[in-house]
XYZ file of C-alpha atoms in Angstrom:
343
model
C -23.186 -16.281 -2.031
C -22.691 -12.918 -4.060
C -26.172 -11.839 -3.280
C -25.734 -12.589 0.346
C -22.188 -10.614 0.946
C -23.791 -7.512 -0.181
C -26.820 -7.817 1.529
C -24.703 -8.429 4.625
C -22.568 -5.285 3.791
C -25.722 -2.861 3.394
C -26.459 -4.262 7.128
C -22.672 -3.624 8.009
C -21.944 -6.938 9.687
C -18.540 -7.648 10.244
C -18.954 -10.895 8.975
C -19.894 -10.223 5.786
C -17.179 -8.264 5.618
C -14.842 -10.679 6.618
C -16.547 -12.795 3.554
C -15.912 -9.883 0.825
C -12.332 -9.226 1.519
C -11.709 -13.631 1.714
C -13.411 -13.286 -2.099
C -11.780 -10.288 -3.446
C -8.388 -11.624 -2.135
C -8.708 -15.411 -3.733
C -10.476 -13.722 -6.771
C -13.421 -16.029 -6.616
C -16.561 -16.047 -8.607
C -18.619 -12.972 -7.881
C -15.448 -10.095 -6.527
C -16.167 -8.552 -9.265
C -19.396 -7.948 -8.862
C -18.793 -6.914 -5.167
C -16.094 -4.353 -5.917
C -18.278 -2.781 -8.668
C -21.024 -2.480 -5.760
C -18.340 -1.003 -3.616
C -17.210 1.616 -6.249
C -20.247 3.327 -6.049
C -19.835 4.046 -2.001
C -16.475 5.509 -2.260
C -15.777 8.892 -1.485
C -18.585 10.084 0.485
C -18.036 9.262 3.613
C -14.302 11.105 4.225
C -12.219 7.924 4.728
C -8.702 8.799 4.732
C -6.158 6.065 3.831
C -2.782 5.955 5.263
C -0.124 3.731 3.997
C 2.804 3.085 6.592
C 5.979 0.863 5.248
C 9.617 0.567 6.363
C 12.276 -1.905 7.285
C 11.357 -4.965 8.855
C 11.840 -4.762 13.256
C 10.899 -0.655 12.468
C 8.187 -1.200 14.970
C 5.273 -0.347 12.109
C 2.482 -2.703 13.705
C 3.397 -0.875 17.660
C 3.137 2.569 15.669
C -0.003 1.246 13.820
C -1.399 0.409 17.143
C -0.620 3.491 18.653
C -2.008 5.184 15.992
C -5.321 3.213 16.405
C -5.636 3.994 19.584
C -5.308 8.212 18.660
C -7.862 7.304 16.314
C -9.972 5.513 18.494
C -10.330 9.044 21.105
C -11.516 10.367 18.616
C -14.071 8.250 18.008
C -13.106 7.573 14.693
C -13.450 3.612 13.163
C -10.371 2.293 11.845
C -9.739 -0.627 9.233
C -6.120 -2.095 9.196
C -4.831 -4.314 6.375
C -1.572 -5.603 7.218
C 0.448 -7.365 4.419
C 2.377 -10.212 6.597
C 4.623 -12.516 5.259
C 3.670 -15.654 3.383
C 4.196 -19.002 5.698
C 6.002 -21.716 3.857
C 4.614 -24.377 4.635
C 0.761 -23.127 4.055
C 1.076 -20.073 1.567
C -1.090 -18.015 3.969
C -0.200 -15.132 6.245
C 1.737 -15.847 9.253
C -0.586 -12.909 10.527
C 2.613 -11.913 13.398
C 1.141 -8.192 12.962
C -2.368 -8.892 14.066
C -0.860 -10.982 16.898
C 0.708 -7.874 17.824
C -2.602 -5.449 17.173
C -4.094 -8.068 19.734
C -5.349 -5.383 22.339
C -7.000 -3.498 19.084
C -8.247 -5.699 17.260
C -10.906 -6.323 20.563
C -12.437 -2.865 20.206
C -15.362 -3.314 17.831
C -14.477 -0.074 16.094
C -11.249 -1.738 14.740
C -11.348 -4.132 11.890
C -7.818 -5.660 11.307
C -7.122 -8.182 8.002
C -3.900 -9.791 7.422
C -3.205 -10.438 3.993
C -0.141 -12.826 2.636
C 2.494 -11.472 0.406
C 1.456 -14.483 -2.113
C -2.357 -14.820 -0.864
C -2.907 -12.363 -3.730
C -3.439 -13.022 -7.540
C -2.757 -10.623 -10.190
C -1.133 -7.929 -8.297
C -0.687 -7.615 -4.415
C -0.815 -3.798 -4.380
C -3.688 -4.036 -7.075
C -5.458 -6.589 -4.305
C -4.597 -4.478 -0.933
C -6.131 -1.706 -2.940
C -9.428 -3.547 -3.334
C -9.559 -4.304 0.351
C -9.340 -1.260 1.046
C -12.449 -0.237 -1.272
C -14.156 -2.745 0.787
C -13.224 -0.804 4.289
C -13.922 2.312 2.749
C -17.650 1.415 1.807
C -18.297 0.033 4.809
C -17.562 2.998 6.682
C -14.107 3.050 8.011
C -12.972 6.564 8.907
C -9.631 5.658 8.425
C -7.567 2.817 7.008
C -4.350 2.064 7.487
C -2.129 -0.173 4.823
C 0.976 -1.540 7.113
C 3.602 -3.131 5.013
C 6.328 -6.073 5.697
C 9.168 -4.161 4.294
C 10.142 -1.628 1.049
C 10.508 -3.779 -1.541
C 8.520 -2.377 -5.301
C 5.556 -3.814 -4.520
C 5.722 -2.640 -0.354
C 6.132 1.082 -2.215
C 3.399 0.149 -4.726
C 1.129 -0.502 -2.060
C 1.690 2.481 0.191
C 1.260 4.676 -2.763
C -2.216 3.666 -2.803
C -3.058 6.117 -0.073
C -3.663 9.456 0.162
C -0.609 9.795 2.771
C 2.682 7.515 3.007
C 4.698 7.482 6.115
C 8.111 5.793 6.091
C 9.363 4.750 9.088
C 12.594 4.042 10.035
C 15.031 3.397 12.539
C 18.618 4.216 13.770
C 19.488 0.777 12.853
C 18.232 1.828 8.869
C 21.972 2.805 8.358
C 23.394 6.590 7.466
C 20.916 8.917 5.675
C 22.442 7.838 2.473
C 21.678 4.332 2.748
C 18.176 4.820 3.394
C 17.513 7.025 0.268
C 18.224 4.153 -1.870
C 15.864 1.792 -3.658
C 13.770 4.896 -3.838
C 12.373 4.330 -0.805
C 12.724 8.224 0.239
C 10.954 9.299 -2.604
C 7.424 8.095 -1.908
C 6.867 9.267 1.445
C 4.637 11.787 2.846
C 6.040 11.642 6.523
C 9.024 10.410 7.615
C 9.293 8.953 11.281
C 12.677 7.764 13.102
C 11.087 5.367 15.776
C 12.629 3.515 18.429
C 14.143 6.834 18.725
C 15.061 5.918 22.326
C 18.268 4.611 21.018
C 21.669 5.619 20.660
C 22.388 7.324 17.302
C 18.439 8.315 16.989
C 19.206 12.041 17.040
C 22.065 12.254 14.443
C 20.440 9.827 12.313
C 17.374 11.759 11.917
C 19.425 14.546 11.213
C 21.085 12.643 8.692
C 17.763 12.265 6.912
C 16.719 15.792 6.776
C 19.835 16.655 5.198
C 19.564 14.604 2.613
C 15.359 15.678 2.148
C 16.312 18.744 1.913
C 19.368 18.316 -0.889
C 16.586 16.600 -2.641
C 14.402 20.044 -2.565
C 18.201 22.208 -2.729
C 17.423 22.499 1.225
C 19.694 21.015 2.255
C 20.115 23.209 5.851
C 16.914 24.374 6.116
C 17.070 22.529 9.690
C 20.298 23.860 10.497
C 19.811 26.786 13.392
C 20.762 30.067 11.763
C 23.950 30.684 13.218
C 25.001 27.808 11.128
C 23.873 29.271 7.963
C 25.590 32.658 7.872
C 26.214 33.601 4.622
C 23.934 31.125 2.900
C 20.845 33.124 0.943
C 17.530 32.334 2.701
C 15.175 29.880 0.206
C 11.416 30.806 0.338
C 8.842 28.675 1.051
C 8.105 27.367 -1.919
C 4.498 26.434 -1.073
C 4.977 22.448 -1.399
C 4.152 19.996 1.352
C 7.790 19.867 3.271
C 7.944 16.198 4.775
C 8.426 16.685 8.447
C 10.751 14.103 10.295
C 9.365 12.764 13.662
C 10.516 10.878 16.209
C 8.689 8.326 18.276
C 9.068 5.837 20.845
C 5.782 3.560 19.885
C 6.092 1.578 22.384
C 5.632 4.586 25.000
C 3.491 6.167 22.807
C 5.827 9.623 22.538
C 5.667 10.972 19.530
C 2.393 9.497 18.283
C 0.208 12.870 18.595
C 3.148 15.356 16.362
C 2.519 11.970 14.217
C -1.456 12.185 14.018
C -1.043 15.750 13.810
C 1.040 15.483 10.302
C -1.294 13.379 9.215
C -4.170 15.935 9.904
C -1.895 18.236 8.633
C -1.158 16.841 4.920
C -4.923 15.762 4.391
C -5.623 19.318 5.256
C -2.664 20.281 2.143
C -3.756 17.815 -0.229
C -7.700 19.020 0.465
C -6.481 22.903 -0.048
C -3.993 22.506 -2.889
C -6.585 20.347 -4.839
C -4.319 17.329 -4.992
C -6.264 15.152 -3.373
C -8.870 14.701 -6.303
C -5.753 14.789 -8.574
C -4.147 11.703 -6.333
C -7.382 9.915 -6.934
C -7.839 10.332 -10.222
C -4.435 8.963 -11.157
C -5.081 6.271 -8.637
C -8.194 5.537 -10.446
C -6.522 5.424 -13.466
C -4.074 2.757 -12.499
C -6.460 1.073 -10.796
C -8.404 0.389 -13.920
C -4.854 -0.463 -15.944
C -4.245 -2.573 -13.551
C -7.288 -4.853 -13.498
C -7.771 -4.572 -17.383
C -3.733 -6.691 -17.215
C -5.373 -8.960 -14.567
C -7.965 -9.866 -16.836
C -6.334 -10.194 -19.912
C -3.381 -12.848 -18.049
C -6.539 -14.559 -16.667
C -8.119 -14.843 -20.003
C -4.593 -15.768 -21.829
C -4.605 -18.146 -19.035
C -7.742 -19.807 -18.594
C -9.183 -18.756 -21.855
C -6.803 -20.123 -24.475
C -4.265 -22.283 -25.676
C -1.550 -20.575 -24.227
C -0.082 -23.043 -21.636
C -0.884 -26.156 -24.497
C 1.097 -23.530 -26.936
C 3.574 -23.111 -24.570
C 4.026 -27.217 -23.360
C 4.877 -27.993 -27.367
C 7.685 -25.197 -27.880
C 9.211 -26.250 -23.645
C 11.584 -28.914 -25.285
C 12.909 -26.271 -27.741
C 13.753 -23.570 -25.707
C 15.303 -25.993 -22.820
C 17.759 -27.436 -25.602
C 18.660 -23.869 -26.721
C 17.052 -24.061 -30.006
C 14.708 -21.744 -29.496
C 14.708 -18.425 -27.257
C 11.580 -17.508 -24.743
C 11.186 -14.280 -27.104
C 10.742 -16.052 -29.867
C 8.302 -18.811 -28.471
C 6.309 -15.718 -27.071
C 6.241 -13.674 -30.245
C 5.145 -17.317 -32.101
C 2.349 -17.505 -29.374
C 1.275 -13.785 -29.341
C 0.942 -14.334 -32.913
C -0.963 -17.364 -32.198
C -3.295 -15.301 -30.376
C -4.412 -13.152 -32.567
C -4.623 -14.650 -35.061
C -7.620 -16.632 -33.199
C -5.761 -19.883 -32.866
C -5.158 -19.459 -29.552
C -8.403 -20.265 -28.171
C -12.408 -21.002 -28.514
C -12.568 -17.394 -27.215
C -10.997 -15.137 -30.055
C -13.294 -13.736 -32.233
């Protein structure tokens, strides 16, 4: 089956595609193998990721869409994976986003994947980031990661791309509410959408107040006449996070939106930050599937759940804590009595 996906994948069929990403996500025999092949294509063919998160109702799938179709007049390809959440009943993806990328997802120059929030083992972000790999090498000239919400592992994911936007909308709450969780600290771009709506003006105000107290800023938006008296702060050279506003659904907006996009690729490219992003994402990366194996081969490779099953009794009745159960089964371990595997 291995052998076939890549042969598919040198012949760029969509199906074979399809077939890669299903095996990297369930972590089936062969991904491996397949996202080794892949590591060799990456970074040649000037694929730009974008990762865009926010609030649930933010409108991120109608921006995403809108985006697309920018993308699409310019002739560019464009590979979506959008992280929807997990159904109940099934465990799968209740795939709501590519329901709404409908009229994209047509255009053979548009791949779209939904992927479910628990469809992943051993790491979501670590997993989207994979997929990704996968639309790189087959020669997507941009992805986009869309996320359900900003939870750690919605901010995780984003970070995996070269730029983050963060969208939000009037409804987010004051500026000071939306800087929490850290959510404001990972973004690239910041868009107010929906920003049709009452409140949409001051709010976005509200939020490049509090950017620029973050930078000591703080009224670098302010008209002048405002800031009499107040010295003037130089440019300090640094990528200043514009905040947009869009109506997605109308579609105003979307071009200042693609044009900050441009815009920070174009920073990252001149500043030489764009090798060091990848290099620390690379680094991760490899962190992150060296943990992946080692739970799978604590897992699946010893006696770790047997280990575990004996010592359940005594840490139920409180005679025993989970610390020390883990510290007798680490020791366990390594000491080779673990498993047939330990050397």
């Amino acid at each position: 089956m291995t052998e076939q996906i890549l042969e598919g994948l040198a012949r760029r069929e969509p199906a074979a595609l399809a077939r890669a990403i299903t095996l990297v996500e369930n972590q089936r025999d062969g991904f491996e193998r397949v996202l080794a092949h892949t590591h060799g294509l990456l970074g040649r063919g000037g694929t730009r990721r974008v990762g865009i998160t926010g609030p649930p109702g933010a409108g991120k799938s109608t921006l995403t869409e809108a985006l697309i179709q920018r993308f699409r007049a310019r002739h560019l390809s464009v590979g979506v994976v959008a992280v929807d959440p997990t159904s109940p009943f099934t465990g799968g993806a209740l795939l709501g986003d590519r329901i709404r990328m409908e009229s994209a997802g047509v255009d053979p120059g548009v791949f779209i994947r939904s992927m479910a929030t628990r469809g992943a083992h051993g790491g979501l972000a670590t997993t989207t980031e994979e997929v990704a790999d996968l639309l790189e090498a087959f020669g997507f000239e941009r992805v986009l990661l869309e996320t359900v919400g900003v939870g750690q592992t919605e901010l995780d994911i984003a970070g995996t791309a070269e730029t983050t936007v963060l969208v939000l909308v009037p409804e987010s709450g004051d500026g000071i509410q939306a800087l929490k969780a850290g959510v404001m600290e990972i973004a690239d771009i910041y868009v107010v959408n929906k920003s049709d709506r009452p409140g949409a003006d001051k709010f976005r105000q509200e939020v490049e107040v509090m950017l620029g107290i973050r930078r000591g800023n703080a009224f670098r938006h302010i008209t002048p006449h405002h800031r009499a008296g107040r010295p003037t702060v130089e440019p300090s050279g640094d990528w200043e996070p514009p905040v947009l506003a869009t109506v997605a659904s109308t579609g105003a907006g979307v071009d200042e939106l693609a044009a900050a996009l441009d815009g920070h690729y174009a920073y990252l490219q001149a500043s030489g930050k764009l090798a060091e992003r990848r290099r620390q994402r690379l680094a991760a990366r490899t962190r992150a599937v060296l943990e992946r194996s080692v739970r799978r081969w604590l897992l699946e490779g010893t006696r770790v759940e047997e280990l575990l099953a004996l010592r359940l009794d005594e840490v139920a009745d409180g005679r025993r804590s989970p610390y020390d159960v883990a510290a007798e089964i680490l020791d366990q371990v390594k000491a080779g009595e673990g498993g047939d595997a330990i050397r």
